[in-house]
Each structure stands twice: as structure tokens, then as C-alpha cells.
mmCIF file of C-alpha atoms and ligand atoms in Angstrom:
data_model
loop_
_atom_site.group_PDB
_atom_site.id
_atom_site.type_symbol
_atom_site.label_atom_id
_atom_site.label_comp_id
_atom_site.label_asym_id
_atom_site.label_seq_id
_atom_site.Cartn_x
_atom_site.Cartn_y
_atom_site.Cartn_z
ATOM 1 C CA UNK A 1 -13.086 -4.686 40.498
ATOM 2 C CA UNK A 2 -10.423 -5.176 37.887
ATOM 3 C CA UNK A 3 -7.653 -7.509 38.915
ATOM 4 C CA UNK A 4 -4.733 -8.361 36.626
ATOM 5 C CA UNK A 5 -4.185 -12.070 36.099
ATOM 6 C CA UNK A 6 -0.443 -11.992 35.398
ATOM 7 C CA UNK A 7 2.647 -11.794 37.569
ATOM 8 C CA UNK A 8 3.470 -8.095 37.536
ATOM 9 C CA UNK A 9 6.937 -8.596 39.091
ATOM 10 C CA UNK A 10 7.924 -10.975 36.303
ATOM 11 C CA UNK A 11 6.369 -8.633 33.725
ATOM 12 C CA UNK A 12 8.464 -5.710 35.061
ATOM 13 C CA UNK A 13 11.636 -7.821 34.916
ATOM 14 C CA UNK A 14 11.191 -9.271 31.417
ATOM 15 C CA UNK A 15 8.886 -7.089 29.336
ATOM 16 C CA UNK A 16 8.466 -3.592 30.734
ATOM 17 C CA UNK A 17 10.110 -0.992 28.479
ATOM 18 C CA UNK A 18 11.755 -3.828 26.531
ATOM 19 C CA UNK A 19 9.425 -6.085 24.555
ATOM 20 C CA UNK A 20 5.826 -5.976 23.387
ATOM 21 C CA UNK A 21 3.606 -8.907 24.424
ATOM 22 C CA UNK A 22 0.065 -10.209 24.421
ATOM 23 C CA UNK A 23 -1.331 -10.927 27.850
ATOM 24 C CA UNK A 24 -4.200 -13.350 27.159
ATOM 25 C CA UNK A 25 -7.159 -13.006 29.508
ATOM 26 C CA UNK A 26 -5.281 -10.557 31.682
ATOM 27 C CA UNK A 27 -8.717 -9.736 33.052
ATOM 28 C CA UNK A 28 -11.174 -12.628 33.542
ATOM 29 C CA UNK A 29 -14.812 -11.855 32.830
ATOM 30 C CA UNK A 30 -13.892 -8.307 31.762
ATOM 31 C CA UNK A 31 -16.889 -5.955 31.849
ATOM 32 C CA UNK A 32 -16.682 -2.620 30.029
ATOM 33 C CA UNK A 33 -16.697 0.184 32.605
ATOM 34 C CA UNK A 34 -18.336 2.539 30.075
ATOM 35 C CA UNK A 35 -20.679 1.939 27.155
ATOM 36 C CA UNK A 36 -20.171 3.117 23.562
ATOM 37 C CA UNK A 37 -23.159 5.461 24.004
ATOM 38 C CA UNK A 38 -21.676 7.026 27.145
ATOM 39 C CA UNK A 39 -18.347 7.485 25.365
ATOM 40 C CA UNK A 40 -20.092 9.127 22.403
ATOM 41 C CA UNK A 41 -21.769 11.461 24.908
ATOM 42 C CA UNK A 42 -18.446 12.404 26.542
ATOM 43 C CA UNK A 43 -17.003 13.244 23.095
ATOM 44 C CA UNK A 44 -19.786 15.867 22.745
ATOM 45 C CA UNK A 45 -18.240 17.846 25.626
ATOM 46 C CA UNK A 46 -15.722 20.564 24.941
ATOM 47 C CA UNK A 47 -13.531 19.759 27.942
ATOM 48 C CA UNK A 48 -12.546 16.359 26.568
ATOM 49 C CA UNK A 49 -10.046 15.805 23.763
ATOM 50 C CA UNK A 50 -11.668 13.526 21.213
ATOM 51 C CA UNK A 51 -11.239 12.553 17.602
ATOM 52 C CA UNK A 52 -12.843 10.390 14.954
ATOM 53 C CA UNK A 53 -10.505 8.607 12.522
ATOM 54 C CA UNK A 54 -11.923 7.481 9.195
ATOM 55 C CA UNK A 55 -10.249 4.586 7.375
ATOM 56 C CA UNK A 56 -10.110 5.347 3.655
ATOM 57 C CA UNK A 57 -8.771 3.884 0.407
ATOM 58 C CA UNK A 58 -9.102 0.282 1.635
ATOM 59 C CA UNK A 59 -6.898 0.804 4.660
ATOM 60 C CA UNK A 60 -4.183 2.809 2.922
ATOM 61 C CA UNK A 61 -5.202 6.250 4.169
ATOM 62 C CA UNK A 62 -6.714 7.781 7.348
ATOM 63 C CA UNK A 63 -8.535 11.066 7.988
ATOM 64 C CA UNK A 64 -8.725 12.634 11.444
ATOM 65 C CA UNK A 65 -11.656 14.824 12.580
ATOM 66 C CA UNK A 66 -11.205 16.582 15.930
ATOM 67 C CA UNK A 67 -14.108 16.707 18.413
ATOM 68 C CA UNK A 68 -16.331 17.750 20.100
ATOM 69 C CA UNK A 69 -18.991 15.963 18.024
ATOM 70 C CA UNK A 70 -22.699 16.628 17.632
ATOM 71 C CA UNK A 71 -23.647 13.326 16.108
ATOM 72 C CA UNK A 72 -22.090 10.298 14.481
ATOM 73 C CA UNK A 73 -24.727 9.277 11.935
ATOM 74 C CA UNK A 74 -22.725 10.552 8.975
ATOM 75 C CA UNK A 75 -19.931 8.071 9.737
ATOM 76 C CA UNK A 76 -22.104 4.977 9.050
ATOM 77 C CA UNK A 77 -21.648 1.433 10.269
ATOM 78 C CA UNK A 78 -17.968 0.781 9.565
ATOM 79 C CA UNK A 79 -14.514 2.190 8.757
ATOM 80 C CA UNK A 80 -14.302 4.618 11.639
ATOM 81 C CA UNK A 81 -13.132 4.839 15.245
ATOM 82 C CA UNK A 82 -13.866 7.344 17.999
ATOM 83 C CA UNK A 83 -11.020 8.009 20.467
ATOM 84 C CA UNK A 84 -11.452 10.020 23.686
ATOM 85 C CA UNK A 85 -8.498 10.987 25.972
ATOM 86 C CA UNK A 86 -8.450 11.170 29.752
ATOM 87 C CA UNK A 87 -11.839 9.470 30.177
ATOM 88 C CA UNK A 88 -10.748 8.601 33.751
ATOM 89 C CA UNK A 89 -10.992 12.299 34.625
ATOM 90 C CA UNK A 90 -14.689 12.467 33.737
ATOM 91 C CA UNK A 91 -16.071 8.986 34.309
ATOM 92 C CA UNK A 92 -15.412 7.651 37.883
ATOM 93 C CA UNK A 93 -16.625 4.188 36.791
ATOM 94 C CA UNK A 94 -13.317 3.783 34.866
ATOM 95 C CA UNK A 95 -11.194 4.520 37.962
ATOM 96 C CA UNK A 96 -11.076 0.867 39.164
ATOM 97 C CA UNK A 97 -9.604 -0.167 35.782
ATOM 98 C CA UNK A 98 -6.856 2.514 36.162
ATOM 99 C CA UNK A 99 -6.161 1.297 39.720
ATOM 100 C CA UNK A 100 -5.245 -2.137 38.391
ATOM 101 C CA UNK A 101 -2.142 -0.555 36.824
ATOM 102 C CA UNK A 102 -0.828 1.016 40.023
ATOM 103 C CA UNK A 103 1.897 -1.667 40.070
ATOM 104 C CA UNK A 104 3.567 1.150 38.122
ATOM 105 C CA UNK A 105 4.057 4.561 39.783
ATOM 106 C CA UNK A 106 1.383 7.222 39.529
ATOM 107 C CA UNK A 107 3.832 9.795 38.170
ATOM 108 C CA UNK A 108 4.218 7.771 34.994
ATOM 109 C CA UNK A 109 0.515 7.386 34.340
ATOM 110 C CA UNK A 110 -0.677 9.690 31.624
ATOM 111 C CA UNK A 111 -4.320 8.907 30.972
ATOM 112 C CA UNK A 112 -6.955 6.339 30.086
ATOM 113 C CA UNK A 113 -7.904 6.720 26.435
ATOM 114 C CA UNK A 114 -11.087 4.923 25.495
ATOM 115 C CA UNK A 115 -12.078 4.098 21.933
ATOM 116 C CA UNK A 116 -15.115 2.785 20.162
ATOM 117 C CA UNK A 117 -14.336 1.244 16.779
ATOM 118 C CA UNK A 118 -16.519 -0.053 13.982
ATOM 119 C CA UNK A 119 -15.446 -2.890 11.638
ATOM 120 C CA UNK A 120 -12.381 -1.892 9.575
ATOM 121 C CA UNK A 121 -11.869 1.101 11.893
ATOM 122 C CA UNK A 122 -8.372 1.937 13.203
ATOM 123 C CA UNK A 123 -5.926 4.830 13.441
ATOM 124 C CA UNK A 124 -3.311 3.386 11.022
ATOM 125 C CA UNK A 125 0.316 2.300 11.555
ATOM 126 C CA UNK A 126 2.188 4.573 13.949
ATOM 127 C CA UNK A 127 4.785 4.700 16.746
ATOM 128 C CA UNK A 128 4.130 6.109 20.229
ATOM 129 C CA UNK A 129 6.770 7.575 22.490
ATOM 130 C CA UNK A 130 5.111 6.129 25.593
ATOM 131 C CA UNK A 131 4.349 2.669 26.971
ATOM 132 C CA UNK A 132 0.802 1.565 26.327
ATOM 133 C CA UNK A 133 -1.418 -1.274 27.596
ATOM 134 C CA UNK A 134 -4.265 -1.759 25.130
ATOM 135 C CA UNK A 135 -7.100 -3.591 26.851
ATOM 136 C CA UNK A 136 -9.744 -5.173 24.665
ATOM 137 C CA UNK A 137 -13.245 -4.656 25.943
ATOM 138 C CA UNK A 138 -16.301 -5.735 23.987
ATOM 139 C CA UNK A 139 -15.550 -6.896 20.440
ATOM 140 C CA UNK A 140 -12.467 -8.132 18.581
ATOM 141 C CA UNK A 141 -9.596 -6.340 16.929
ATOM 142 C CA UNK A 142 -6.554 -7.544 14.952
ATOM 143 C CA UNK A 143 -3.259 -6.027 16.056
ATOM 144 C CA UNK A 144 0.100 -6.075 14.332
ATOM 145 C CA UNK A 145 3.268 -4.881 16.120
ATOM 146 C CA UNK A 146 6.654 -4.504 14.394
ATOM 147 C CA UNK A 147 10.178 -4.445 15.788
ATOM 148 C CA UNK A 148 12.188 -1.376 16.792
ATOM 149 C CA UNK A 149 13.784 0.282 13.779
ATOM 150 C CA UNK A 150 13.859 3.195 11.431
ATOM 151 C CA UNK A 151 10.485 3.768 9.867
ATOM 152 C CA UNK A 152 9.629 6.363 7.204
ATOM 153 C CA UNK A 153 6.648 8.696 7.534
ATOM 154 C CA UNK A 154 3.783 7.382 5.413
ATOM 155 C CA UNK A 155 4.057 8.329 1.743
ATOM 156 C CA UNK A 156 7.143 10.406 2.612
ATOM 157 C CA UNK A 157 4.872 13.057 4.133
ATOM 158 C CA UNK A 158 6.786 14.747 7.024
ATOM 159 C CA UNK A 159 3.494 16.128 8.499
ATOM 160 C CA UNK A 160 1.852 12.754 9.125
ATOM 161 C CA UNK A 161 2.146 10.817 12.446
ATOM 162 C CA UNK A 162 1.617 7.653 10.385
ATOM 163 C CA UNK A 163 4.396 5.415 9.100
ATOM 164 C CA UNK A 164 4.709 3.075 6.125
ATOM 165 C CA UNK A 165 3.589 -0.524 6.505
ATOM 166 C CA UNK A 166 5.914 -2.695 8.599
ATOM 167 C CA UNK A 167 6.818 -6.379 9.027
ATOM 168 C CA UNK A 168 4.993 -7.702 12.122
ATOM 169 C CA UNK A 169 6.645 -9.600 14.963
ATOM 170 C CA UNK A 170 3.211 -9.932 16.580
ATOM 171 C CA UNK A 171 0.058 -10.503 14.521
ATOM 172 C CA UNK A 172 -2.838 -11.394 16.703
ATOM 173 C CA UNK A 173 -6.551 -11.035 17.449
ATOM 174 C CA UNK A 174 -7.426 -9.513 20.801
ATOM 175 C CA UNK A 175 -10.574 -10.772 22.491
ATOM 176 C CA UNK A 176 -12.402 -9.295 25.451
ATOM 177 C CA UNK A 177 -10.099 -9.285 28.527
ATOM 178 C CA UNK A 178 -6.828 -9.564 26.546
ATOM 179 C CA UNK A 179 -4.135 -6.911 26.828
ATOM 180 C CA UNK A 180 -1.481 -5.918 24.293
ATOM 181 C CA UNK A 181 1.506 -4.238 25.894
ATOM 182 C CA UNK A 182 3.660 -2.029 23.616
ATOM 183 C CA UNK A 183 6.832 -0.212 24.820
ATOM 184 C CA UNK A 184 7.850 3.100 23.227
ATOM 185 C CA UNK A 185 9.180 2.920 19.691
ATOM 186 C CA UNK A 186 7.501 -0.299 18.447
ATOM 187 C CA UNK A 187 5.326 0.327 15.411
ATOM 188 C CA UNK A 188 1.760 -0.923 15.690
ATOM 189 C CA UNK A 189 -1.560 -0.943 13.937
ATOM 190 C CA UNK A 190 -5.008 -2.179 14.995
ATOM 191 C CA UNK A 191 -7.905 -3.022 12.709
ATOM 192 C CA UNK A 192 -11.358 -3.712 14.041
ATOM 193 C CA UNK A 193 -13.161 -6.995 13.279
ATOM 194 C CA UNK A 194 -16.400 -6.519 15.210
ATOM 195 C CA UNK A 195 -17.704 -3.332 16.939
ATOM 196 C CA UNK A 196 -15.200 -2.858 19.722
ATOM 197 C CA UNK A 197 -14.370 -0.908 22.857
ATOM 198 C CA UNK A 198 -10.647 -0.533 23.677
ATOM 199 C CA UNK A 199 -8.920 1.016 26.674
ATOM 200 C CA UNK A 200 -5.392 2.412 26.398
ATOM 201 C CA UNK A 201 -3.451 2.963 29.596
ATOM 202 C CA UNK A 202 -0.605 5.306 28.635
ATOM 203 C CA UNK A 203 2.589 5.569 30.719
ATOM 204 C CA UNK A 204 4.950 8.464 29.978
ATOM 205 C CA UNK A 205 8.305 9.809 31.204
ATOM 206 C CA UNK A 206 9.703 13.297 30.681
ATOM 207 C CA UNK A 207 12.078 13.926 27.764
ATOM 208 C CA UNK A 208 15.237 16.032 28.018
ATOM 209 C CA UNK A 209 13.424 18.830 26.167
ATOM 210 C CA UNK A 210 10.591 18.813 28.728
ATOM 211 C CA UNK A 211 13.064 18.653 31.637
ATOM 212 C CA UNK A 212 15.097 21.574 30.380
ATOM 213 C CA UNK A 213 12.062 23.695 29.816
ATOM 214 C CA UNK A 214 10.773 22.833 33.304
ATOM 215 C CA UNK A 215 14.143 23.617 34.898
ATOM 216 C CA UNK A 216 14.252 26.955 33.101
ATOM 217 C CA UNK A 217 10.710 27.891 34.196
ATOM 218 C CA UNK A 218 11.432 26.817 37.767
ATOM 219 C CA UNK A 219 14.649 28.867 37.999
ATOM 220 C CA UNK A 220 13.011 31.933 36.511
ATOM 221 C CA UNK A 221 9.911 31.696 38.729
ATOM 222 C CA UNK A 222 12.029 31.334 41.854
ATOM 223 C CA UNK A 223 14.799 33.717 40.855
ATOM 224 C CA UNK A 224 17.373 30.963 41.212
ATOM 225 C CA UNK A 225 20.274 29.740 39.059
ATOM 226 C CA UNK A 226 22.104 33.046 38.932
ATOM 227 C CA UNK A 227 25.532 31.488 39.244
ATOM 228 C CA UNK A 228 27.909 32.229 36.363
ATOM 229 C CA UNK A 229 30.988 30.440 35.105
ATOM 230 C CA UNK A 230 34.256 31.656 36.588
ATOM 231 C CA UNK A 231 37.798 30.695 35.636
ATOM 232 C CA UNK A 232 41.240 31.331 36.991
ATOM 233 C CA UNK A 233 43.165 30.693 33.794
ATOM 234 C CA UNK A 234 42.425 31.606 30.208
ATOM 235 C CA UNK A 235 43.605 29.942 26.984
ATOM 236 C CA UNK A 236 45.763 32.332 24.947
ATOM 237 C CA UNK A 237 44.305 31.559 21.512
ATOM 238 C CA UNK A 238 41.709 34.367 21.344
ATOM 239 C CA UNK A 239 39.116 32.672 19.129
ATOM 240 C CA UNK A 240 39.010 29.299 20.989
ATOM 241 C CA UNK A 241 36.684 28.099 23.754
ATOM 242 C CA UNK A 242 38.996 25.784 25.702
ATOM 243 C CA UNK A 243 37.940 22.222 26.557
ATOM 244 C CA UNK A 244 38.248 23.096 30.286
ATOM 245 C CA UNK A 245 35.942 26.019 29.858
ATOM 246 C CA UNK A 246 33.453 23.957 27.882
ATOM 247 C CA UNK A 247 33.370 21.452 30.769
ATOM 248 C CA UNK A 248 33.213 24.209 33.346
ATOM 249 C CA UNK A 249 30.286 25.980 31.679
ATOM 250 C CA UNK A 250 28.327 22.721 31.271
ATOM 251 C CA UNK A 251 29.166 21.818 34.917
ATOM 252 C CA UNK A 252 26.767 24.668 35.913
ATOM 253 C CA UNK A 253 24.008 22.398 34.624
ATOM 254 C CA UNK A 254 25.243 19.195 36.261
ATOM 255 C CA UNK A 255 25.566 21.125 39.543
ATOM 256 C CA UNK A 256 21.801 21.783 39.399
ATOM 257 C CA UNK A 257 21.137 18.190 38.405
ATOM 258 C CA UNK A 258 23.227 16.805 41.291
ATOM 259 C CA UNK A 259 21.661 18.908 44.037
ATOM 260 C CA UNK A 260 18.451 17.430 45.497
ATOM 261 C CA UNK A 261 17.577 20.775 47.081
ATOM 262 C CA UNK A 262 17.375 22.166 43.524
ATOM 263 C CA UNK A 263 15.806 19.288 41.629
ATOM 264 C CA UNK A 264 13.410 17.657 44.133
ATOM 265 C CA UNK A 265 10.938 20.560 44.242
ATOM 266 C CA UNK A 266 11.126 20.945 40.466
ATOM 267 C CA UNK A 267 10.478 17.220 39.871
ATOM 268 C CA UNK A 268 7.598 17.146 42.342
ATOM 269 C CA UNK A 269 5.936 20.150 40.758
ATOM 270 C CA UNK A 270 6.479 18.809 37.232
ATOM 271 C CA UNK A 271 5.509 15.190 37.690
ATOM 272 C CA UNK A 272 2.380 15.972 39.732
ATOM 273 C CA UNK A 273 0.842 17.886 36.855
ATOM 274 C CA UNK A 274 -1.523 16.377 34.351
ATOM 275 C CA UNK A 275 -1.452 16.887 30.586
ATOM 276 C CA UNK A 276 -5.262 16.856 30.341
ATOM 277 C CA UNK A 277 -7.883 19.001 32.041
ATOM 278 C CA UNK A 278 -9.139 17.695 35.393
ATOM 279 C CA UNK A 279 -12.786 17.709 36.428
ATOM 280 C CA UNK A 280 -12.048 20.069 39.366
ATOM 281 C CA UNK A 281 -15.232 20.062 41.496
ATOM 282 C CA UNK A 282 -15.023 22.991 43.922
ATOM 283 C CA UNK A 283 -17.955 23.284 46.341
ATOM 284 C CA UNK A 284 -20.332 26.250 45.756
ATOM 285 C CA UNK A 285 -19.309 27.719 49.112
ATOM 286 C CA UNK A 286 -16.016 26.764 50.692
ATOM 287 C CA UNK A 287 -16.222 24.600 53.817
ATOM 288 C CA UNK A 288 -14.904 25.719 57.186
ATOM 289 C CA UNK A 289 -13.193 23.004 59.184
ATOM 290 C CA UNK A 290 -16.220 22.681 61.509
ATOM 291 C CA UNK A 291 -18.639 22.387 58.533
ATOM 292 C CA UNK A 292 -16.565 19.724 56.838
ATOM 293 C CA UNK A 293 -16.196 17.814 60.085
ATOM 294 C CA UNK A 294 -19.964 17.875 60.579
ATOM 295 C CA UNK A 295 -20.644 16.764 57.006
ATOM 296 C CA UNK A 296 -18.167 13.869 57.196
ATOM 297 C CA UNK A 297 -19.221 12.704 60.630
ATOM 298 C CA UNK A 298 -22.396 11.200 59.107
ATOM 299 C CA UNK A 299 -20.397 8.323 57.526
ATOM 300 C CA UNK A 300 -19.189 10.050 54.332
ATOM 301 C CA UNK A 301 -15.999 9.164 52.420
ATOM 302 C CA UNK A 302 -13.618 11.481 50.588
ATOM 303 C CA UNK A 303 -12.843 10.566 46.984
ATOM 304 C CA UNK A 304 -9.981 11.936 44.882
ATOM 305 C CA UNK A 305 -11.049 13.273 41.476
ATOM 306 C CA UNK A 306 -9.926 11.094 38.557
ATOM 307 C CA UNK A 307 -6.437 11.766 37.275
ATOM 308 C CA UNK A 308 -5.307 13.964 40.225
ATOM 309 C CA UNK A 309 -1.724 13.156 41.151
ATOM 310 C CA UNK A 310 -0.777 13.264 44.855
ATOM 311 C CA UNK A 311 2.927 12.495 45.014
ATOM 312 C CA UNK A 312 5.723 12.370 47.547
ATOM 313 C CA UNK A 313 9.467 12.069 46.876
ATOM 314 C CA UNK A 314 11.612 9.372 48.384
ATOM 315 C CA UNK A 315 14.387 10.936 50.564
ATOM 316 C CA UNK A 316 12.629 14.315 50.376
ATOM 317 C CA UNK A 317 14.399 16.920 52.443
ATOM 318 C CA UNK A 318 11.065 18.306 53.488
ATOM 319 C CA UNK A 319 7.762 16.706 54.614
ATOM 320 C CA UNK A 320 5.307 17.579 51.882
ATOM 321 C CA UNK A 321 3.019 16.405 49.157
ATOM 322 C CA UNK A 322 2.883 17.580 45.553
ATOM 323 C CA UNK A 323 -0.605 17.856 44.144
ATOM 324 C CA UNK A 324 -1.325 19.026 40.631
ATOM 325 C CA UNK A 325 1.730 21.266 40.487
ATOM 326 C CA UNK A 326 1.273 22.687 44.039
ATOM 327 C CA UNK A 327 3.181 22.022 47.254
ATOM 328 C CA UNK A 328 1.419 21.129 50.536
ATOM 329 C CA UNK A 329 3.781 21.246 53.570
ATOM 330 C CA UNK A 330 3.108 18.739 56.347
ATOM 331 C CA UNK A 331 5.849 19.493 58.828
ATOM 332 C CA UNK A 332 3.972 18.072 61.858
ATOM 333 C CA UNK A 333 2.593 14.924 60.200
ATOM 334 C CA UNK A 334 4.052 11.433 60.528
ATOM 335 C CA UNK A 335 5.367 9.539 57.467
ATOM 336 C CA UNK A 336 2.603 6.861 57.585
ATOM 337 C CA UNK A 337 -0.120 9.455 57.363
ATOM 338 C CA UNK A 338 1.657 11.214 54.462
ATOM 339 C CA UNK A 339 1.912 7.849 52.642
ATOM 340 C CA UNK A 340 -1.750 7.168 53.281
ATOM 341 C CA UNK A 341 -2.739 10.530 51.840
ATOM 342 C CA UNK A 342 -0.671 9.986 48.707
ATOM 343 C CA UNK A 343 -1.504 6.320 48.159
ATOM 344 C CA UNK A 344 -5.244 6.121 48.793
ATOM 345 C CA UNK A 345 -7.507 7.548 46.111
ATOM 346 C CA UNK A 346 -10.533 7.003 48.333
ATOM 347 C CA UNK A 347 -10.526 7.676 52.075
ATOM 348 C CA UNK A 348 -13.289 5.760 53.814
ATOM 349 C CA UNK A 349 -15.109 7.283 56.752
ATOM 350 C CA UNK A 350 -12.934 5.578 59.409
ATOM 351 C CA UNK A 351 -9.791 6.871 57.713
ATOM 352 C CA UNK A 352 -11.273 10.339 57.294
ATOM 353 C CA UNK A 353 -12.197 10.517 60.968
ATOM 354 C CA UNK A 354 -8.674 9.400 61.956
ATOM 355 C CA UNK A 355 -7.198 12.097 59.689
ATOM 356 C CA UNK A 356 -9.475 14.816 60.984
ATOM 357 C CA UNK A 357 -8.134 14.199 64.474
ATOM 358 C CA UNK A 358 -4.762 15.574 63.345
ATOM 359 C CA UNK A 359 -5.076 19.392 63.079
ATOM 360 C CA UNK A 360 -2.525 19.864 60.295
ATOM 361 C CA UNK A 361 -4.064 17.092 58.186
ATOM 362 C CA UNK A 362 -7.613 18.269 58.960
ATOM 363 C CA UNK A 363 -6.752 21.687 57.515
ATOM 364 C CA UNK A 364 -5.179 19.973 54.487
ATOM 365 C CA UNK A 365 -8.399 18.059 53.807
ATOM 366 C CA UNK A 366 -10.418 21.291 54.028
ATOM 367 C CA UNK A 367 -8.022 22.900 51.530
ATOM 368 C CA UNK A 368 -8.201 19.926 49.192
ATOM 369 C CA UNK A 369 -12.028 19.739 49.300
ATOM 370 C CA UNK A 370 -12.307 23.509 48.757
ATOM 371 C CA UNK A 371 -9.805 23.304 45.879
ATOM 372 C CA UNK A 372 -12.062 20.670 44.240
ATOM 373 C CA UNK A 373 -9.406 17.946 44.492
ATOM 374 C CA UNK A 374 -11.575 15.616 46.602
ATOM 375 C CA UNK A 375 -15.321 15.258 46.872
ATOM 376 C CA UNK A 376 -17.668 13.912 49.511
ATOM 377 C CA UNK A 377 -19.245 10.558 48.700
ATOM 378 C CA UNK A 378 -21.999 8.795 50.682
HETATM 379 C C1 SIN B 401 -6.221 2.333 18.977
HETATM 380 O O1 SIN B 401 -6.911 1.876 19.907
HETATM 381 O O2 SIN B 401 -6.394 1.970 17.827
HETATM 382 C C2 SIN B 401 -5.163 3.323 19.240
HETATM 383 C C3 SIN B 401 -4.347 2.971 20.421
HETATM 384 C C4 SIN B 401 -2.903 3.022 20.100
HETATM 385 O O3 SIN B 401 -2.516 2.679 18.990
HETATM 386 O O4 SIN B 401 -2.061 3.350 20.936
HETATM 387 CO CO1 CO B 402 -0.504 3.655 19.487
#
């Protein structure tokens, strides 16, 4: 089990989305949930997004090679780092580490990126637009974090995600079990001292661009949002769009944004989707309710696949759950059961049996297992 050693309430009040900080020994006796060899193996699979970054020109330049990889021998003993996204989707052993960060809501959680770095390896100075907790596993790495500010792309190259060197406000060495928290916008750069495993928990929120594109898709898909601007008076200067009309036209958007019936479904659908592929594990033949009941009666648990988001909305006007961009209506189910279904990533056999006794929920579990969202675990 991975249990955080710091006061998360205080962290949320003083640091979260505000200030970077080092959380020394945030995990005591930290044990890597995955080995470097296992990570190297995952990066050989096409389904996973992986990259190797080579440090060149004495730490002044970096080259990125996209995976999947066949072997790593050519990269040698130092000056490189392997990074693999969404490892939590493919390696259930990493799930307990992710669970430690559920003091933040599931909708924000992006993925667990795991990296293996050799001495002098790193990705170079850059800025992320999400919050990240960098957990140091085996090995040691030096991290520098700068303040918020305007930073130029490295060497004036508009194509690069890297920035010029910056003045650090944190300059520290992370040891096994330490965490570095970095809010969006703070420049940072890690350099490896001894062969190291790092775990990045990324937390993201939608941008206006993403929201607008989602709203547009949702309205088009559902043939909604047909209302047009109407006015009772017109300004007489023929070439001018009056201030009233500007407000009135834009009010069509705020109307959508102020109406829960319009935005709740859209937000649930949007925020329950994952940016990275899931390891959907559909059974070879779909279960009937009776078959699933029989299978589970022997003491089996139901486990949610890594990364699947099962969300509910506070003050929702309907009883439902949003799962991976789909809606599951639960009109006849009580609120406690709905919360249990969304909050628990693993349903033990007692809970499963209790849920199967409710016909609407029993059918939901069959649908979820047949969709590959949950799997049976003895
Ligand atoms: C790294 O582990 O070097 C990359 C993580 C990050 O900078 O966000
Ligand atoms: Co970063």
C-alpha cells in the first residue's frame, strides 16, 4: 500500500495550484511498483505512448525518439531517459500508487507516467500546463524549478517544447520516497544522478478551447443549440454592430453555460473520457446475468480496469453514472449505491453480492463486465 505522509488538507490550502514544493519522504519505505525491465517491456508495445530522450551537447540539447522500441542497447549506460505514459492502464501493480492521490478528484487525474533514467538523463527545461507530482523511486535525481514568468523557447526555436535555462527557486536532490509537486506554469528540469525510476502523477483541467470544442460536438450530436439571436430594436448606423447586440449574441453562449440541463451531461461525458487508450478487457463470450452471478458466487471480486473513470455529478438532475464517455442511467438505485459504484475501484465479493441483489445494478454490472470495464479477480 502507498500512503502519503503529509497533511493533504493543508497541502490543498497552501500549495495546490499555487506553489511548487518538495515533500520529503512523502512515502516511507517506498518500493517501486514496476521494475525498469518491466517498463522497458511495456515500451515495446504499440498501445502505449513511449519515448526515449537523449541528452546531448553536455546538457544543452535533447533529442526525442518516439516508441515503440525493440531494444535499448544502442543508448548505452548514460545520457538517456525512457518515459512511458498511462502505465496505470496496463500495469495493475501501479494502481495502489495512483489511489494514494485520490485526495484529488478522479476527473482531474490524467495518467501515471513512469520513467527510467540513466545518469545525466533528463528531458530538458520545460513548462507543463498541468499539475504534476513527481515521485522518486529507486535512484536519485537533481531537480530545479523556476518561478512563474515569461520564458522563451529554447534557442528561439518556436517548434521546441523546451525553454531557455532559468533561475531556480528550488534546487534539490530527490531521494527514494520524496515527491516534487509542480503546479502548471512553473519551469522545471530534472537531471539524473544514479539510475532512477520516477513516477509522474499528472492532474489536468479542461481549457476554454477544449470546452468550446466539446460544447460544439455535443450540440451537433444532439441537434441542440438551435436558438438564434433576436432583437426588437436596431441601431440605425448600417455598418455598426451595436454594443447591445454584441452582448445579446454572446448571451446565447452564457445561456448554455448557466443551464445545468445543458452543461451537466456535456461535462459528465467529457470529463469521464481518458486521453490515453484503456486496456479494455471484454470477455470472449458475453456473460448473461445468471452466468455472471454463478461465476461471482464462488468468492470472486470485480476490479475496474486501470484509468477507467466512473463519475457522478453533484446536484445532477438525473440518477446516472458517466463511464468513459457513456451514460448509465440508474433511476431505481439509491444514492449510496451509486456513490459506492463510482468511488470503489475494486468491489470485493461481499459488495458484489450485495449489488447483485438489486436488479438494476446487477444488469449494470453485467453490462460493465461485458464492455470490458471490469474484470473478475479471484
Ligand atoms: C521527468 O521525469 O524528467 C519528466 C517529468 C516532468 O518533467 O514532468
Ligand atoms: Co514536466
